Coordinates of C-alpha atoms and ligand atoms in Angstrom, one line a residue:
X1 CA 24.1 -17.2 24.3
X2 CA 25.6 -17.3 28.0
X3 CA 25.3 -21.1 28.2
X4 CA 27.2 -21.3 25.2
X5 CA 29.9 -19.7 26.5
X6 CA 30.1 -21.1 29.8
X7 CA 30.4 -25.1 28.1
X8 CA 33.4 -24.2 26.0
X9 CA 35.2 -22.1 28.2
X10 CA 34.9 -25.1 31.0
X11 CA 36.1 -27.5 28.3
X12 CA 39.1 -25.4 27.6
X13 CA 40.1 -25.3 30.7
X14 CA 39.9 -29.2 31.7
X15 CA 41.9 -30.4 28.4
X16 CA 43.8 -27.6 26.5
X17 CA 45.1 -30.2 23.8
X18 CA 41.4 -31.6 23.0
X19 CA 40.0 -28.5 22.9
X20 CA 42.9 -27.6 20.5
X21 CA 41.7 -30.7 17.9
X22 CA 38.0 -29.0 18.6
X23 CA 39.2 -25.6 17.5
X24 CA 41.0 -27.0 14.6
X25 CA 37.9 -28.9 13.5
X26 CA 35.4 -25.9 14.0
X27 CA 38.0 -24.2 11.7
X28 CA 37.7 -26.7 8.7
X29 CA 34.0 -27.1 9.0
X30 CA 33.6 -23.1 8.9
X31 CA 35.8 -22.6 5.8
X32 CA 34.2 -25.7 4.0
X33 CA 30.5 -24.0 4.7
X34 CA 31.9 -20.5 3.6
X35 CA 33.5 -22.3 0.6
X36 CA 30.1 -23.6 -0.4
X37 CA 28.2 -20.9 0.4
X38 CA 29.9 -19.2 -2.5
X39 CA 29.6 -21.5 -4.7
X40 CA 25.6 -22.0 -3.6
X41 CA 24.3 -19.1 -1.9
X42 CA 21.3 -19.9 0.0
X43 CA 18.5 -17.8 -1.0
X44 CA 18.4 -15.3 2.1
X45 CA 14.3 -14.2 2.0
X46 CA 13.5 -15.7 5.3
X47 CA 16.9 -14.6 7.4
X48 CA 16.8 -11.2 5.6
X49 CA 14.5 -9.8 7.9
X50 CA 15.1 -12.4 11.1
X51 CA 18.8 -11.6 11.5
X52 CA 18.3 -7.4 11.0
X53 CA 19.1 -7.1 7.5
X54 CA 18.2 -3.5 6.7
X55 CA 15.5 -2.3 4.4
X56 CA 15.9 1.2 5.7
X57 CA 19.2 3.0 4.3
X58 CA 21.9 3.0 7.4
X59 CA 24.6 5.2 6.6
X60 CA 22.2 8.4 7.9
X61 CA 25.3 10.6 9.7
X62 CA 22.7 12.6 11.3
X63 CA 20.6 13.7 7.9
X64 CA 17.7 11.1 9.4
X65 CA 16.7 13.4 12.0
X66 CA 13.0 14.9 11.9
X67 CA 12.8 18.2 9.8
X68 CA 11.1 19.5 12.8
X69 CA 9.1 22.8 11.2
X70 CA 8.0 20.7 8.5
X71 CA 6.6 17.9 10.5
X72 CA 4.8 20.0 12.5
X73 CA 2.9 21.7 9.7
X74 CA 1.8 18.2 8.6
X75 CA 0.7 17.4 12.0
X76 CA -1.3 20.8 12.1
X77 CA -2.7 19.7 8.7
X78 CA -3.9 16.7 10.6
X79 CA -5.1 18.6 13.6
X80 CA -7.1 20.7 11.3
X81 CA -8.8 17.8 9.1
X82 CA -9.4 16.3 12.7
X83 CA -11.0 19.4 14.2
X84 CA -13.2 20.1 11.1
X85 CA -14.6 16.5 11.2
X86 CA -15.4 16.5 14.5
X87 CA -17.0 19.9 14.9
X88 CA -19.2 19.0 11.6
X89 CA -19.6 15.5 11.2
X90 CA -18.8 13.5 14.1
X91 CA -19.7 9.4 13.5
X92 CA -20.8 10.2 9.8
X93 CA -17.7 8.2 7.4
X94 CA -16.3 11.5 6.2
X95 CA -16.8 15.4 6.3
X96 CA -17.6 17.1 3.2
X97 CA -15.0 19.7 3.5
X98 CA -16.1 23.0 1.4
X99 CA -19.9 23.0 2.6
X100 CA -19.3 21.3 5.7
X101 CA -21.9 18.6 5.0
X102 CA -21.3 14.8 5.5
X103 CA -21.6 11.5 3.7
X104 CA -21.7 7.8 4.7
X105 CA -20.8 5.7 1.9
X106 CA -18.6 3.5 4.1
X107 CA -21.6 1.9 6.0
X108 CA -22.0 4.4 8.1
X109 CA -19.8 3.4 11.0
X110 CA -17.6 6.4 11.2
X111 CA -15.0 5.3 8.1
X112 CA -13.0 8.6 9.3
X113 CA -12.2 7.9 12.9
X114 CA -11.1 4.2 12.2
X115 CA -9.0 5.3 9.3
X116 CA -7.1 8.1 10.9
X117 CA -6.7 6.6 14.3
X118 CA -3.0 4.8 13.5
X119 CA -2.1 8.4 12.1
X120 CA -3.4 10.3 15.6
X121 CA -1.4 7.6 17.5
X122 CA 1.9 7.8 15.5
X123 CA 1.7 12.0 15.7
X124 CA 0.8 11.6 19.2
X125 CA -2.1 13.4 18.8
X126 CA -3.8 12.1 22.4
X127 CA -6.5 13.8 23.0
X128 CA -7.7 13.6 19.3
X129 CA -7.2 9.8 19.6
X130 CA -8.7 9.4 23.2
X131 CA -11.9 10.9 21.6
X132 CA -11.5 8.5 18.5
X133 CA -11.6 5.3 20.6
X134 CA -14.4 6.1 22.5
X135 CA -16.5 6.0 19.1
X136 CA -14.5 3.1 17.9
X137 CA -15.7 1.0 21.2
X138 CA -19.2 2.1 20.5
X139 CA -19.8 1.0 16.9
X140 CA -22.1 -1.8 16.4
X141 CA -21.2 -3.3 13.1
X142 CA -24.6 -5.1 13.0
X143 CA -26.3 -2.0 12.0
X144 CA -26.0 -1.2 8.9
X145 CA -27.9 -0.1 5.4
X146 CA -26.0 -0.7 2.2
X147 CA -24.4 -3.7 1.1
X148 CA -20.9 -4.1 2.7
X149 CA -17.8 -4.0 0.2
X150 CA -15.5 -6.7 2.0
X151 CA -12.3 -5.0 -0.1
X152 CA -12.8 -1.4 1.7
X153 CA -14.2 -3.1 5.1
X154 CA -11.1 -4.9 5.5
X155 CA -8.7 -2.6 4.4
X156 CA -10.3 0.7 6.1
X157 CA -12.0 -1.0 8.9
X158 CA -10.4 -4.0 9.8
X159 CA -6.8 -2.7 9.2
X160 CA -7.1 0.5 11.1
X161 CA -8.7 -1.8 14.1
X162 CA -5.9 -4.1 14.4
X163 CA -3.2 -0.7 13.4
X164 CA -4.3 0.8 17.1
X165 CA -4.4 -3.1 18.6
X166 CA -0.8 -3.4 17.3
X167 CA 0.4 0.4 18.3
X168 CA -1.1 -0.7 21.4
X169 CA 0.8 -3.7 22.1
X170 CA 4.6 -2.2 21.1
X171 CA 3.9 0.3 24.0
X172 CA 3.6 3.0 21.8
X173 CA 0.1 4.4 22.9
X174 CA -0.2 5.4 26.4
X175 CA -2.5 4.0 29.1
X176 CA -4.4 7.0 29.6
X177 CA -5.7 7.2 25.8
X178 CA -6.4 3.5 25.6
X179 CA -6.0 0.8 28.3
X180 CA -5.6 -2.8 28.1
X181 CA -9.4 -4.1 28.2
X182 CA -10.2 -1.1 25.6
X183 CA -7.4 -2.9 23.4
X184 CA -9.0 -6.6 24.0
X185 CA -12.5 -4.8 23.2
X186 CA -11.6 -3.3 19.9
X187 CA -9.3 -6.8 18.8
X188 CA -13.2 -8.4 19.9
X189 CA -14.7 -5.9 17.3
X190 CA -12.2 -6.7 14.3
X191 CA -13.1 -10.2 15.0
X192 CA -16.9 -9.4 15.2
X193 CA -16.3 -8.0 11.6
X194 CA -14.3 -10.4 10.4
X195 CA -17.2 -12.9 11.4
X196 CA -19.4 -10.9 9.4
X197 CA -17.4 -10.8 6.8
X198 CA -17.1 -14.7 6.5
X199 CA -19.9 -15.5 4.1
X200 CA -17.9 -13.6 1.4
X201 CA -15.7 -16.7 1.3
X202 CA -18.9 -18.8 0.7
X203 CA -17.9 -19.4 -3.1
X204 CA -16.9 -22.7 -4.8
X205 CA -12.9 -21.2 -5.6
X206 CA -12.8 -18.9 -1.9
X207 CA -12.7 -16.0 -3.8
X208 CA -14.9 -13.4 -2.5
X209 CA -18.2 -12.0 -3.1
X210 CA -17.7 -8.5 -4.5
X211 CA -20.1 -7.6 -1.7
X212 CA -22.1 -8.9 1.3
X213 CA -25.6 -8.0 2.6
X214 CA -25.1 -8.4 6.3
X215 CA -28.9 -9.1 6.9
X216 CA -29.1 -12.0 4.7
X217 CA -25.5 -13.0 5.3
X218 CA -25.3 -13.7 1.7
X219 CA -22.6 -12.9 -0.9
X220 CA -23.7 -10.4 -3.5
X221 CA -21.9 -9.5 -6.9
X222 CA -20.9 -5.9 -7.3
X223 CA -23.9 -3.7 -8.1
X224 CA -21.7 -0.6 -10.2
X225 CA -20.0 -3.3 -12.2
X226 CA -23.1 -5.1 -13.8
X227 CA -22.0 -8.3 -14.9
X228 CA -24.8 -8.0 -17.9
X229 CA -23.8 -4.7 -18.5
X230 CA -19.9 -4.7 -18.8
X231 CA -18.1 -1.7 -20.6
X232 CA -17.5 -3.8 -23.7
X233 CA -20.8 -5.2 -23.5
X234 CA -19.7 -8.7 -22.6
X235 CA -22.0 -11.5 -20.7
X236 CA -20.3 -13.1 -18.0
X237 CA -22.6 -16.4 -16.5
X238 CA -21.0 -15.8 -12.9
X239 CA -20.1 -12.3 -10.9
X240 CA -16.3 -11.0 -11.7
X241 CA -14.0 -9.6 -9.5
X242 CA -11.0 -7.8 -9.9
X243 CA -7.1 -8.6 -8.8
X244 CA -7.0 -5.8 -5.8
X245 CA -10.6 -6.6 -4.5
X246 CA -9.6 -11.0 -4.3
X247 CA -6.0 -10.4 -3.5
X248 CA -5.8 -7.5 -0.3
X249 CA -6.7 -9.0 2.2
X250 CA -4.0 -11.2 3.6
X251 CA -2.1 -8.8 5.8
X252 CA -4.9 -7.8 7.8
X253 CA -6.3 -11.4 7.9
X254 CA -2.5 -12.3 9.0
X255 CA -2.6 -10.2 11.7
X256 CA -5.7 -11.6 13.0
X257 CA -4.9 -14.9 13.0
X258 CA -1.6 -14.2 14.7
X259 CA -3.1 -12.0 17.4
X260 CA -6.0 -14.8 18.1
X261 CA -4.7 -17.9 17.4
X262 CA -7.2 -19.0 14.8
X263 CA -6.4 -20.3 11.7
X264 CA -9.1 -19.7 9.8
X265 CA -8.5 -15.6 8.8
X266 CA -5.4 -16.4 7.2
X267 CA -6.6 -19.8 5.6
X268 CA -9.8 -18.1 4.0
X269 CA -7.9 -14.9 2.7
X270 CA -4.8 -17.6 1.2
X271 CA -7.5 -19.2 -0.9
X272 CA -9.2 -16.3 -1.6
X273 CA -6.2 -15.3 -3.9
X274 CA -5.3 -18.6 -5.0
X275 CA -6.5 -18.5 -8.0
X276 CA -4.4 -15.8 -8.6
X277 CA -1.1 -17.0 -7.3
X278 CA -1.3 -20.3 -8.5
X279 CA -3.3 -19.5 -11.5
X280 CA -3.4 -22.8 -13.7
X281 CA -4.8 -20.5 -16.4
X282 CA -1.8 -19.3 -18.6
X283 CA -1.2 -15.5 -18.9
X284 CA 1.4 -14.8 -21.8
X285 CA 3.1 -12.3 -19.4
X286 CA 5.0 -14.3 -16.4
X287 CA 3.4 -13.6 -13.1
X288 CA 0.8 -11.2 -14.5
X289 CA -2.8 -12.3 -14.2
X290 CA -5.7 -11.2 -16.7
X291 CA -9.0 -10.0 -15.3
X292 CA -11.8 -9.5 -14.5
X293 CA -12.1 -13.1 -13.1
X294 CA -15.1 -15.2 -12.5
X295 CA -15.6 -15.6 -8.5
X296 CA -17.3 -19.6 -9.1
X297 CA -14.3 -20.9 -11.4
X298 CA -11.0 -18.5 -10.7
X299 CA -11.1 -18.4 -14.4
X300 CA -10.0 -15.4 -16.0
X301 CA -12.5 -13.7 -18.4
X302 CA -11.4 -10.8 -19.6
X303 CA -8.1 -9.4 -20.8
X304 CA -6.9 -6.5 -18.4
X305 CA -3.7 -6.8 -17.5
X306 CA -2.1 -4.2 -15.6
X307 CA -0.6 -2.8 -11.8
X308 CA -2.9 0.3 -12.2
X309 CA -6.2 1.1 -9.7
X310 CA -8.1 -2.2 -10.0
X311 CA -5.1 -4.5 -9.9
X312 CA -2.3 -2.2 -7.9
X313 CA -2.4 -4.1 -4.3
X314 CA -2.5 -7.6 -5.3
X315 CA 1.1 -6.9 -6.5
X316 CA 1.7 -4.8 -3.2
X317 CA 0.6 -7.9 -1.1
X318 CA 2.4 -10.5 -2.7
X319 CA 5.7 -8.0 -1.6
X320 CA 4.2 -7.6 1.5
X321 CA 3.1 -10.6 3.0
X322 CA 6.9 -12.0 2.7
X323 CA 7.9 -9.2 5.1
X324 CA 5.0 -9.6 7.6
X325 CA 4.3 -13.8 7.8
X326 CA 5.8 -16.0 10.0
X327 CA 8.3 -18.1 8.7
X328 CA 6.5 -21.4 9.1
X329 CA 4.3 -19.8 5.8
X330 CA 4.7 -22.4 3.7
X331 CA 4.0 -20.0 0.6
X332 CA 6.5 -16.9 0.8
X333 CA 8.9 -18.5 -1.7
X334 CA 6.1 -18.2 -4.3
X335 CA 5.0 -15.3 -3.3
X336 CA 8.2 -13.7 -3.8
X337 CA 8.7 -15.5 -7.3
X338 CA 5.2 -14.2 -8.6
X339 CA 6.3 -10.8 -7.5
X340 CA 9.6 -10.7 -9.1
X341 CA 8.1 -12.3 -12.6
X342 CA 5.5 -9.6 -12.3
X343 CA 7.3 -6.9 -11.7
X344 CA 10.1 -8.1 -14.5
X345 CA 6.7 -8.2 -16.7
X346 CA 5.6 -4.7 -16.0
X347 CA 9.1 -3.4 -16.9
X348 CA 9.4 -5.3 -20.0
X349 CA 5.9 -5.2 -21.6
X350 CA 4.3 -2.0 -19.6
X351 CA 6.4 0.3 -18.9
X352 CA 7.3 3.0 -22.0
X353 CA 9.7 6.2 -22.1
X354 CA 7.8 9.2 -23.3
X355 CA 9.0 11.1 -26.5
X356 CA 11.1 14.1 -25.9
X357 CA 8.0 17.4 -26.8
X358 CA 9.3 20.6 -28.1
X359 CA 9.4 22.5 -25.3
X360 CA 10.4 19.5 -23.1
X361 CA 13.0 17.6 -24.1
X362 CA 13.7 15.2 -21.1
X363 CA 12.1 11.7 -21.2
X364 CA 10.1 10.3 -18.8
X365 CA 9.5 6.9 -17.8
X366 CA 6.0 5.6 -17.3
X367 CA 3.4 2.5 -16.9
X368 CA 0.6 1.8 -19.6
X369 CA -2.2 -1.1 -19.5
X370 CA -2.9 -3.5 -21.6
X371 CA -6.4 -4.7 -22.6
X372 CA -7.0 -7.0 -25.0
X373 CA -3.8 -7.4 -26.7
X374 CA -4.2 -3.4 -27.3
X375 CA -1.2 -1.5 -25.3
X376 CA -3.0 1.5 -23.9
X377 CA -0.1 5.1 -23.1
X378 CA -2.4 5.6 -19.9
X379 CA -1.7 5.6 -16.3
X380 CA -3.2 6.6 -13.1
X381 CA -1.8 8.1 -9.8
X382 CA -3.0 5.2 -8.2
X383 CA 0.0 3.6 -10.1
X384 CA 2.3 5.8 -8.7
X385 CA 2.7 3.2 -5.8
X386 CA 4.1 1.1 -7.9
X387 CA 7.9 2.8 -7.3
X388 CA 7.8 2.8 -3.7
X389 CA 6.8 -0.9 -3.1
X390 CA 9.3 -2.1 -5.9
X391 CA 11.6 0.0 -4.5
X392 CA 11.0 -2.0 -1.1
X393 CA 11.1 -5.3 -3.3
X394 CA 14.6 -4.3 -5.0
X395 CA 16.1 -3.6 -1.0
X396 CA 14.3 -6.8 0.4
X397 CA 15.0 -9.4 -2.0
X398 CA 18.5 -7.6 -2.9
X399 CA 17.4 -7.1 -6.6
X400 CA 19.4 -3.9 -7.8
X401 CA 17.8 -4.2 -11.2
X402 CA 14.8 -3.2 -10.0
X403 CA 16.3 -0.2 -7.8
X404 CA 16.7 1.9 -10.9
X405 CA 13.6 1.2 -12.6
X406 CA 11.5 2.0 -9.4
X407 CA 13.8 5.1 -9.1
X408 CA 12.4 6.1 -12.9
X409 CA 8.7 5.4 -12.4
X410 CA 9.3 7.9 -9.1
X411 CA 10.6 10.4 -11.5
X412 CA 7.9 10.2 -13.9
X413 CA 5.4 10.9 -11.1
X414 CA 7.0 13.5 -9.8
X415 CA 7.1 15.1 -13.4
X416 CA 3.4 15.2 -13.5
X417 CA 3.3 16.9 -10.3
X418 CA 5.9 19.8 -11.3
X419 CA 4.3 20.4 -14.8
X420 CA 0.7 21.7 -13.9
X421 CA 0.6 24.8 -11.8
X422 CA -0.6 23.9 -9.3
X423 CA 2.2 21.8 -8.6
X424 CA 0.3 18.4 -7.7
X425 CA -0.2 15.4 -10.2
X426 CA -3.5 14.5 -12.3
X427 CA -5.5 11.7 -11.9
X428 CA -5.0 9.8 -15.5
X429 CA -2.8 11.1 -18.4
X430 CA -1.0 9.9 -21.3
X431 CA 1.8 10.3 -23.4
X432 CA 3.8 9.2 -26.7
X433 CA 5.5 6.5 -26.4
X434 CA 9.4 6.8 -27.4
X435 CA 9.9 3.2 -28.6
X436 CA 7.8 0.1 -29.9
X437 CA 4.4 1.3 -30.5
X438 CA 4.4 2.8 -33.5
X439 CA 0.2 3.3 -33.2
X440 CA -0.6 4.3 -29.3
X441 CA -4.0 4.1 -28.7
X442 CA -4.3 7.8 -27.3
X443 CA -3.5 11.4 -28.9
X444 CA -4.4 14.3 -27.8
X445 CA -7.4 15.0 -28.8
X446 CA -8.0 19.1 -28.2
X447 CA -6.0 22.0 -28.4
X448 CA -5.7 22.0 -24.1
X449 CA -4.3 18.5 -24.3
X450 CA -2.2 19.1 -27.6
X451 CA -0.6 22.5 -25.4
X452 CA 0.0 20.2 -22.5
X453 CA 1.9 17.6 -24.4
X454 CA 4.1 20.1 -26.2
X455 CA 4.9 21.9 -22.8
X456 CA 5.8 18.6 -20.5
X457 CA 5.4 15.2 -23.0
X458 CA 2.3 14.0 -21.5
X459 CA -1.2 15.3 -21.2
X460 CA -4.2 15.0 -18.7
X461 CA -6.8 12.9 -19.6
X462 CA -8.8 13.3 -16.0
X463 CA -7.3 16.5 -14.5
X464 CA -8.5 15.7 -10.7
X465 CA -6.8 15.4 -7.8
X466 CA -8.4 13.4 -5.4
X467 CA -6.4 13.8 -2.0
X468 CA -4.5 10.3 -3.2
X469 CA -1.2 9.6 -1.5
X470 CA 0.8 7.2 -3.8
X471 CA 3.2 9.6 -5.2
X472 CA 3.8 11.0 -1.3
X473 CA 4.2 7.0 -0.5
X474 CA 6.8 6.6 -3.0
X475 CA 8.8 9.3 -1.9
X476 CA 8.5 8.4 1.3
X477 CA 10.2 4.6 0.9
X478 CA 12.8 5.9 -1.6
X479 CA 13.3 8.7 1.8
X480 CA 13.9 6.0 4.2
X481 CA 15.6 3.6 1.6
X482 CA 17.9 5.3 -0.4
X483 CA 19.1 8.3 2.5
X484 CA 18.5 11.0 -0.5
X485 CA 17.6 13.9 0.9
X486 CA 15.8 14.9 -2.2
X487 CA 12.9 13.0 -1.7
X488 CA 12.4 15.2 1.5
X489 CA 12.5 18.5 -1.2
X490 CA 10.2 16.8 -3.1
X491 CA 7.5 15.7 -0.5
X492 CA 7.5 18.8 0.8
X493 CA 6.8 20.4 -2.3
X494 CA 4.1 18.3 -2.9
X495 CA 2.7 19.2 0.8
X496 CA 3.0 22.8 0.1
X497 CA 0.9 22.6 -2.8
X498 CA -1.4 20.4 -1.1
X499 CA -2.0 23.2 1.5
X500 CA -2.1 26.2 -0.8
X501 CA -4.7 24.7 -2.9
X502 CA -6.9 22.1 -1.0
X503 CA -6.8 23.2 1.9
X504 CA -10.8 24.4 2.3
X505 CA -13.4 25.6 5.4
X506 CA -14.1 22.0 6.5
X507 CA -11.2 20.0 5.8
X508 CA -9.3 19.2 2.5
X509 CA -10.7 19.1 -0.7
X510 CA -10.0 17.5 -3.9
X511 CA -9.3 19.5 -6.8
X512 CA -11.4 19.4 -10.0
X513 CA -8.6 20.3 -12.6
X514 CA -5.1 20.4 -11.1
X515 CA -4.5 23.0 -14.4
X516 CA -6.3 25.6 -12.6
X517 CA -4.8 27.7 -9.6
X518 CA -8.5 28.9 -8.5
X519 CA -10.5 27.9 -5.2
X520 CA -13.4 27.9 -7.5
X521 CA -12.3 24.3 -8.9
X522 CA -12.9 22.8 -5.2
X523 CA -14.7 19.2 -5.5
X524 CA -16.9 18.9 -1.7
X525 CA -15.2 15.5 -0.8
X526 CA -12.1 14.6 1.5
X527 CA -11.8 10.5 1.4
X528 CA -10.9 9.2 4.5
X529 CA -7.4 7.7 2.7
X530 CA -6.3 11.5 3.3
X531 CA -6.0 11.2 6.7
X532 CA -5.0 7.5 7.0
X533 CA -2.5 8.0 4.2
X534 CA -1.4 11.2 2.7
X535 CA -1.4 13.0 5.5
X536 CA 0.7 10.0 7.4
X537 CA 3.1 9.3 4.7
X538 CA 4.3 12.7 4.7
X539 CA 4.9 13.4 8.5
X540 CA 6.8 10.1 8.3
X541 CA 9.2 11.5 5.7
X542 CA 9.8 14.3 7.7
X543 CA 9.7 12.8 11.2
X544 CA 13.0 11.3 12.2
X545 CA 13.7 8.0 10.4
X546 CA 13.8 5.6 13.5
X547 CA 9.6 6.4 13.8
X548 CA 7.8 3.1 11.9
X549 CA 11.3 1.8 10.6
X550 CA 10.8 -0.1 7.8
X551 CA 12.7 -2.8 9.3
X552 CA 9.7 -3.2 12.3
X553 CA 6.8 -2.3 10.6
X554 CA 4.9 -3.4 7.3
X555 CA 2.1 -0.6 5.7
X556 CA -0.9 -1.9 4.5
X557 CA -2.4 -0.7 1.6
X558 CA -4.6 1.8 3.5
X559 CA -1.3 3.0 5.3
X560 CA -2.0 1.4 8.3
X561 CA 1.3 -0.4 10.3
X562 CA 1.0 -3.7 11.3
X563 CA 4.3 -5.3 13.2
X564 CA 6.8 -7.4 11.8
X565 CA 7.3 -10.3 13.8
X566 CA 9.8 -12.9 13.1
Ligands
NAG601 C1 -25.2 15.2 8.2 O1 -25.7 15.7 7.0 C2 -27.4 15.5 7.3 C3 -27.9 16.4 6.1 O2 -27.6 15.7 4.8 C4 -27.6 16.3 8.8 O3 -29.0 16.0 9.1 C5 -27.0 15.6 9.7 O4 -27.2 16.3 10.7 C6 -25.2 15.5 9.8 N1 -24.6 15.0 10.4 C7 -23.7 15.6 11.8 C8 -23.0 15.0 12.3 O5 -23.5 16.5 11.3
NAG602 C1 -14.2 -19.2 6.1 O1 -14.6 -19.8 4.6 C2 -15.3 -21.1 4.6 C3 -15.7 -21.3 3.2 O2 -14.6 -21.9 3.0 C4 -16.7 -19.7 4.8 O3 -17.6 -21.0 4.8 C5 -16.4 -19.2 6.6 O4 -17.4 -18.8 7.0 C6 -15.2 -18.4 6.3 N1 -14.6 -17.9 8.0 C7 -14.2 -17.1 8.2 C8 -14.1 -16.5 9.6 O5 -13.9 -16.1 7.1

């Protein structure tokens, strides 16, 4: 502030005596403010990132440099993934990595291309990105066959498009790959998509329809969640939706509002999750919501309460919107409070230590789920996002008790990886809880599960690996926030296992059984999040810690980086 310095200097020169009084007054006031701050510390949620309070670890002393060989191996995996898709399935949503066929289950706009673009940009794979941008500019979102899922479309397509604009705007993408007019066209595309998704919000509550028909411009219920044929044979009066589907659009729409100056996007996605954030239906556990929820009334009509698949990214976005939203957002304190309450409830009611097993005396912390007043001792790979997200909160909100909780959960996720012959963790697993639950719902059912339980203290209930990112995503947060080298080692072990067992003729296959080391158990599927998230988080773990710093970027639930602007 040069202006201020000039002013005070001239005052001092003109009249030393009055400036002494001034100095004394300033000292007294400062002292008063310091004492007051000690008595009633201000909650620093806003100032935290405005004035650069660190999320990432700071005392690196040279240890935060890139591990070049490892980073290159992951980048090579991305190039291989891209090349095989480009040669065999260009323009389709996904390649089938074993057969070289293709699938178009994401409405056929080339989901892989849009979803992987921010990974290509961060890795500096410019030829690949230039090729992708050509396709992206030519997408016609009006051309569509199936019903559109607003949740998947927002996180994969809209998030992917907006992230490219954001990365361009900070100068990360060279002009020969993306020039300004093309950047503007990509933003136009995001707007077109948002306008096509708009009918989703046409409900009495503002909660989104689970599907939209682009032809009729009408919302539709989720055909796979037939509300007349719920697994529990319940009948609902109206279409229902889960917390993740209704509560994971605010980051993307916030960014779109910032880039366009049009408030409608942020406003609609705020309304979309309002019945969860400001729930007037009392839930027994503070901060946590019951699901599914009736989109016409906003009332919870089921009693499922958890942080696993279907609920996960609602909690993730409660935290992340407080990092991303502008200070003028009046709801940030509410979001922060809801997140902290929900994290405390998760710890108190759902986390459970495994009892020691005969051949494995260590105990591990897992998170179960509550369904209709019954605790279920089952956890899914998706829930391994929780350690990273809670660790991020512990740093940003300065909550040290959440840090040890998060790192213990991460240790539990790692244990599922290191316990299998492939060194990759299963899709879902169960354990015998050490405390509090005399009658666990799930027990080992067959010889195989009994053997797994005996050896590791947990047993797989679904033994596939679906290329999912959540474990390595949490390792990325743990590495960047704690600076402890072991998280890089764990990430390298996981990547080496994926390279060994998943690499297939046309990409990276999913595994039918992580307890089987033979390639015969490949599943001919590769979801776009493999490139959007799994490879991105691995690469970010091995590259220099200044790349896409957590002090400047917020990663969406699909791994797309958005700028933190304060
Ligand atoms: C996708 O697969 C179909 C067969 O299922 C094939 O006809 C088509 O050519 C493939 N598309 C590309 C881009 O290879
Ligand atoms: C916003 O929500 C209203 C319903 O409240 C809907 O009519 C409108 O089309 C939506 N617009 C966008 C851009 O989502």
